[in-house]
Short mmCIF file of C-alpha atoms in Angstrom, two decimals:
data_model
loop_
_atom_site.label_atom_id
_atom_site.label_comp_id
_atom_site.label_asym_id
_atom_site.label_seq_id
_atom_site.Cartn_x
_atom_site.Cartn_y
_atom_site.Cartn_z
CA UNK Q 1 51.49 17.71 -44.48
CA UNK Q 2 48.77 15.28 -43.14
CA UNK Q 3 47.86 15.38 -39.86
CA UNK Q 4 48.38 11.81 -37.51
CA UNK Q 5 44.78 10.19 -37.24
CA UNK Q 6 43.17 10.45 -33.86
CA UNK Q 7 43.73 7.56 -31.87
CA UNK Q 8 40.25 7.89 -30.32
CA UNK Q 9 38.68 8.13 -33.97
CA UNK Q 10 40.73 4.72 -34.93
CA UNK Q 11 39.31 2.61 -31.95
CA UNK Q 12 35.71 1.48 -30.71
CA UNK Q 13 34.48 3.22 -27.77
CA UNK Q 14 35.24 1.65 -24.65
CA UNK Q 15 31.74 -0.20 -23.73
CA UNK Q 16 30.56 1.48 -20.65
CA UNK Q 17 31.39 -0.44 -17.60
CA UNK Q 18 28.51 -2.69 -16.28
CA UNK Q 19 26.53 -1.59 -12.73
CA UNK Q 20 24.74 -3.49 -10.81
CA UNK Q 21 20.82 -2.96 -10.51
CA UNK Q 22 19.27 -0.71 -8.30
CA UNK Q 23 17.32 -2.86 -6.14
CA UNK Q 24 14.53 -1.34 -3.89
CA UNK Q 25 14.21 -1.85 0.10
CA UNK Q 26 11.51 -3.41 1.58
CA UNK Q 27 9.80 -2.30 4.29
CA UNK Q 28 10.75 -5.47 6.47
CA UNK Q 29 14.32 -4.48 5.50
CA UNK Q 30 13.87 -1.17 6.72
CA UNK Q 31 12.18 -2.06 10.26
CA UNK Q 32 15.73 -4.18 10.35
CA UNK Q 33 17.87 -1.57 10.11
CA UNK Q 34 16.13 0.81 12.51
CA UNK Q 35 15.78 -2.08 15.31
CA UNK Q 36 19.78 -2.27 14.44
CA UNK Q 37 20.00 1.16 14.96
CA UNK Q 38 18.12 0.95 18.42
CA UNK Q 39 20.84 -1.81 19.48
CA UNK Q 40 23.56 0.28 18.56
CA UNK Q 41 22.33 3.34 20.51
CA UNK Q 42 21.79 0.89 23.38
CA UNK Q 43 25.16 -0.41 23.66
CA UNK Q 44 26.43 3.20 23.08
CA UNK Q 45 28.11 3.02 19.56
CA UNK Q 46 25.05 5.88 18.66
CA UNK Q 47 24.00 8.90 20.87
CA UNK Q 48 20.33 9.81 20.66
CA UNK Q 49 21.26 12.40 18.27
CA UNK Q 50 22.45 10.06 15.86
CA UNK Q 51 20.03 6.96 16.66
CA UNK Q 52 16.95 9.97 15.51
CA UNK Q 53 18.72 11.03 12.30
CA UNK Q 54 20.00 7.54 11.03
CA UNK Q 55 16.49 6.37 11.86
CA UNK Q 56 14.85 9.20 9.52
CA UNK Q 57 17.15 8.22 7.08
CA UNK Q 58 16.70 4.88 7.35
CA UNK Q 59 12.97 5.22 6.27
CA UNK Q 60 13.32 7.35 3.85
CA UNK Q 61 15.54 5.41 2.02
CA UNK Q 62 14.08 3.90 -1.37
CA UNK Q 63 17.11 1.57 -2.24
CA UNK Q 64 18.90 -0.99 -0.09
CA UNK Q 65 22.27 0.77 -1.04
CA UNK Q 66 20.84 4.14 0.50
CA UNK Q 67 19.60 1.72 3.43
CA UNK Q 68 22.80 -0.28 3.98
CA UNK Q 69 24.27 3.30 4.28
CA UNK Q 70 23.08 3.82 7.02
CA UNK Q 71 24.40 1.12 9.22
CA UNK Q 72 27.53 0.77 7.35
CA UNK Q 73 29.94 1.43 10.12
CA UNK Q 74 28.23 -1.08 12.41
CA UNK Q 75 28.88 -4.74 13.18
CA UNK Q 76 26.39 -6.28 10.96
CA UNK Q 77 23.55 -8.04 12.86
CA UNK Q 78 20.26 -8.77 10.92
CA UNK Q 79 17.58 -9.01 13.54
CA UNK Q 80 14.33 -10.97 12.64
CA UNK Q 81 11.66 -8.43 10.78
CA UNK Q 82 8.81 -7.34 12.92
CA UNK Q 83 5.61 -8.96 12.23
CA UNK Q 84 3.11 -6.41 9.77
CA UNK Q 85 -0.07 -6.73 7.70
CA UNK Q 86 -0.24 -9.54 5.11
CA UNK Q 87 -0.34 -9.12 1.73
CA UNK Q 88 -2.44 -7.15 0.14
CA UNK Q 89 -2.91 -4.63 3.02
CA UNK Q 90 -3.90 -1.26 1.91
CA UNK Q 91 -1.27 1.51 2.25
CA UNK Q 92 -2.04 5.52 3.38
CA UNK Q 93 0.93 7.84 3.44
CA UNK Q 94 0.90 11.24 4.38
CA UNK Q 95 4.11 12.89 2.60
CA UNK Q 96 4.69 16.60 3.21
CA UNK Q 97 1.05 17.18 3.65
CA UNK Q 98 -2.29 15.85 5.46
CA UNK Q 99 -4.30 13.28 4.75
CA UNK Q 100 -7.33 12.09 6.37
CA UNK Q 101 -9.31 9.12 4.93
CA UNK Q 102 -12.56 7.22 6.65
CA UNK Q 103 -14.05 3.90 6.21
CA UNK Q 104 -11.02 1.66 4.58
CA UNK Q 105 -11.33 -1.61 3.84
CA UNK Q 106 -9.49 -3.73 6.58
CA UNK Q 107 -9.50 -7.41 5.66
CA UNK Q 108 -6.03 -7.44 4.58
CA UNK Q 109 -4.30 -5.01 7.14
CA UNK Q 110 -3.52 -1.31 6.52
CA UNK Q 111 0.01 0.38 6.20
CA UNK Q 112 -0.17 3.58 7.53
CA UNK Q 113 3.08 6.12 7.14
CA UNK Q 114 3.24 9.46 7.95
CA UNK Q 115 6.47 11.66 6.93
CA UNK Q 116 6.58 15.47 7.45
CA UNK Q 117 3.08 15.43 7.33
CA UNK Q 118 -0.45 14.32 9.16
CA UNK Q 119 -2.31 11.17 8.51
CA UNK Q 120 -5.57 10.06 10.34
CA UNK Q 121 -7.29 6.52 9.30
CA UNK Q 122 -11.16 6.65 11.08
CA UNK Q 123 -11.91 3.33 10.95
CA UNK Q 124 -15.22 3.33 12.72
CA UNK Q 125 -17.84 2.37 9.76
CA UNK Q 126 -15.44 0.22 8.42
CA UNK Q 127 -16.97 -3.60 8.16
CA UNK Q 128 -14.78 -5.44 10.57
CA UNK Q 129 -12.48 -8.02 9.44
CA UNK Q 130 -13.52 -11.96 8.96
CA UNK Q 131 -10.89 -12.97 11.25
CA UNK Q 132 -12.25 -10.47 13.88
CA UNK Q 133 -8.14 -9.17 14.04
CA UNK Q 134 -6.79 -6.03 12.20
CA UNK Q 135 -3.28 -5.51 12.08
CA UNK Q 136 -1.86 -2.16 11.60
CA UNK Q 137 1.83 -1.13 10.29
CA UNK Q 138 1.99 2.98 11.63
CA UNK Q 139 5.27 5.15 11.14
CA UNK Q 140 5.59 8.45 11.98
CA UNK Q 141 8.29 9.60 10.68
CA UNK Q 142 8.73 13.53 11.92
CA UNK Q 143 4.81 13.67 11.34
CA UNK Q 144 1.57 12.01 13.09
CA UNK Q 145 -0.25 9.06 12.55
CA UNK Q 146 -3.48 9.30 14.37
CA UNK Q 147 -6.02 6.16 14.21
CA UNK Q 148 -9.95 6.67 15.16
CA UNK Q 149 -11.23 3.19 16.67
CA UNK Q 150 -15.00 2.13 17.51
CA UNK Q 151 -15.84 1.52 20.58
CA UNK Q 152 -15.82 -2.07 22.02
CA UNK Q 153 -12.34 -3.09 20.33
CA UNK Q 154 -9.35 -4.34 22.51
CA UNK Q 155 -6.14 -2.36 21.44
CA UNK Q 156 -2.40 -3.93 21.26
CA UNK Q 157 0.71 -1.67 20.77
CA UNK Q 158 4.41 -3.14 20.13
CA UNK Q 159 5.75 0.13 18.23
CA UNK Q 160 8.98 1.60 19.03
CA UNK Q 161 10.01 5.39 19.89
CA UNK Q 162 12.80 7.35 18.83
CA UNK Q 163 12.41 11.13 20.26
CA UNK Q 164 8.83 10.23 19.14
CA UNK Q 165 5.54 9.11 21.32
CA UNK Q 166 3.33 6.31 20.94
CA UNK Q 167 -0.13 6.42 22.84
CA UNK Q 168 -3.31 4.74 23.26
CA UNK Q 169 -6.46 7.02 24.40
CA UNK Q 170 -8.72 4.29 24.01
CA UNK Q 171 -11.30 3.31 26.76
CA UNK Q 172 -10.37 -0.47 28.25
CA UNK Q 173 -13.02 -2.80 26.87
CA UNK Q 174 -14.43 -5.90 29.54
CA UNK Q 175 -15.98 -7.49 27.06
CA UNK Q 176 -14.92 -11.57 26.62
CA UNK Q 177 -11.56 -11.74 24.82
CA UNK Q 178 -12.98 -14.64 22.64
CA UNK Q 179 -15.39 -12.41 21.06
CA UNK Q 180 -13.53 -8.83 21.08
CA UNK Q 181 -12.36 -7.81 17.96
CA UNK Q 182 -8.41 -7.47 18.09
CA UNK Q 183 -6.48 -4.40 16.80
CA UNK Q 184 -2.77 -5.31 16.42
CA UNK Q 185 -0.47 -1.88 15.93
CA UNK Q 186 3.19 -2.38 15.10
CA UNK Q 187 5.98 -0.14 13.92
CA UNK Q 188 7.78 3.12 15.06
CA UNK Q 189 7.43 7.10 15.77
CA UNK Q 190 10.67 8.73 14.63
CA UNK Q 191 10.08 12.22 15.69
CA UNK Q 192 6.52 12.04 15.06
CA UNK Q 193 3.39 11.12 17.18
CA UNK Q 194 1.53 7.50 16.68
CA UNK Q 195 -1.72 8.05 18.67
CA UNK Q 196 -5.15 5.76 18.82
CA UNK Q 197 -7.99 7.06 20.15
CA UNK Q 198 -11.67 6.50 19.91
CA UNK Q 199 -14.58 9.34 18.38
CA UNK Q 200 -16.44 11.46 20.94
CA UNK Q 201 -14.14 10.59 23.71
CA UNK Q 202 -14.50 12.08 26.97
CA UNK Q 203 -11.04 13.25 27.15
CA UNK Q 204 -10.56 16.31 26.10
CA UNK Q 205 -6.60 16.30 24.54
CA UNK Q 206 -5.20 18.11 22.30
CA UNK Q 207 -6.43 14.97 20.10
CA UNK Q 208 -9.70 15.84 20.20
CA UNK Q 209 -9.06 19.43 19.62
CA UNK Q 210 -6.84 18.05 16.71
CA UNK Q 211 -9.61 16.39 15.45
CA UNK Q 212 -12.62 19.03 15.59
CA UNK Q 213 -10.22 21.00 13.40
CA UNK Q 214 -9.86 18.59 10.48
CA UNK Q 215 -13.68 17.46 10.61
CA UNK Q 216 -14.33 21.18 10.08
CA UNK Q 217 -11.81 21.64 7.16
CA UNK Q 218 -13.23 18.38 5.15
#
């Protein structure tokens, strides 16, 4: 007796259905969400708890569907991005391991991320920028971003802190603003450290002793 043909052997394949394309986040977009983040905690939607571990994920995530995750259950406000190097800038990131590099080039900003590991950046034989300004984009995202700076530089920090710490070690320079070279450092320390300091200094902290260590490793 013959056998019934099989239906699925009489028809085409359905075609697959169509998806849309993965689209990676930006780094602006990702500064967006965590300042989001920080409202949220703020007007008590997020506990601390939460606002650290939404944060982490938040810049770790490599697509804006992982991103808009993230904030999903929150009213959506998009607040402007924070200002960061321009185009160009060279990037250092420090990913489940140490890094230290010296002497970058610095005319076009520097990106500096460190997550679940150390980065330092000595920047003190670099040649200074045209401009006379460097701006610097630091995360530390549960690791440390630590910055060497020359003497005789003035030092502005706008970076936010979530169960991390952000501090500047460097000496005050009197010098005439017109003619002090400006270092601008923006971004955030998610359970990590950022820290600026200058070589030599005469405060002993554990960054110096933090330092004397890796000199004497590399």
């Amino acid at each position: 007796m013959t056998q019934p043909p099989r239906p699925d052997l009489q028809k085409d394949p359905a075609p697959p259905s169509p998806s849309s394309p993965t689209v990676l986040a930006s780094d602006a977009e990702r500064e967006n969400m965590v300042e989001r983040l920080r409202e949220a905690a703020v007007e008590g939607r997020l506990t601390l708890e939460e606002l650290a571990e939404r944060s982490e994920a938040a810049y770790l995530a490599r697509t804006r569907t992982e991103l808009m995750s993230v904030g999903q259950d929150l009213p959506q406000v998009t607040p402007p991005a924070p200002p960061g190097p321009s185009a160009g800038a060279r990037t250092f990131r420090a990913t489940f391991g140490d890094l230290v590099h010296r002497s970058p080039v610095l005319e076009h900003g520097i990106e500096a991320t460190a997550v679940f590991g150390d980065l330092t950046l000595d920047l003190c034989a670099s040649p200074a920028p045209s401009t006379g300004e460097l701006t610097i984009a630091a995360r530390a995202i549960v690791g440390d971003v630590h910055l060497l700076l020359p003497e005789g530089v003035r030092v502005e920090m706008n970076c936010s802190q979530v169960l991390g710490d952000v501090r500047d070690l460097t000496r005050a320079h009197a010098g005439p603003e017109a003619i002090t070279p400006l270092v601008r450092i923006t971004g955030a320390a998610v359970l990590g450290d950022i820290i600026v300091a200058h070589p030599d200094s005469d405060r002993r902290t554990y960054w110096q002793k933090w330092l004397d260590e890796r000199r004497t490793r590399t």
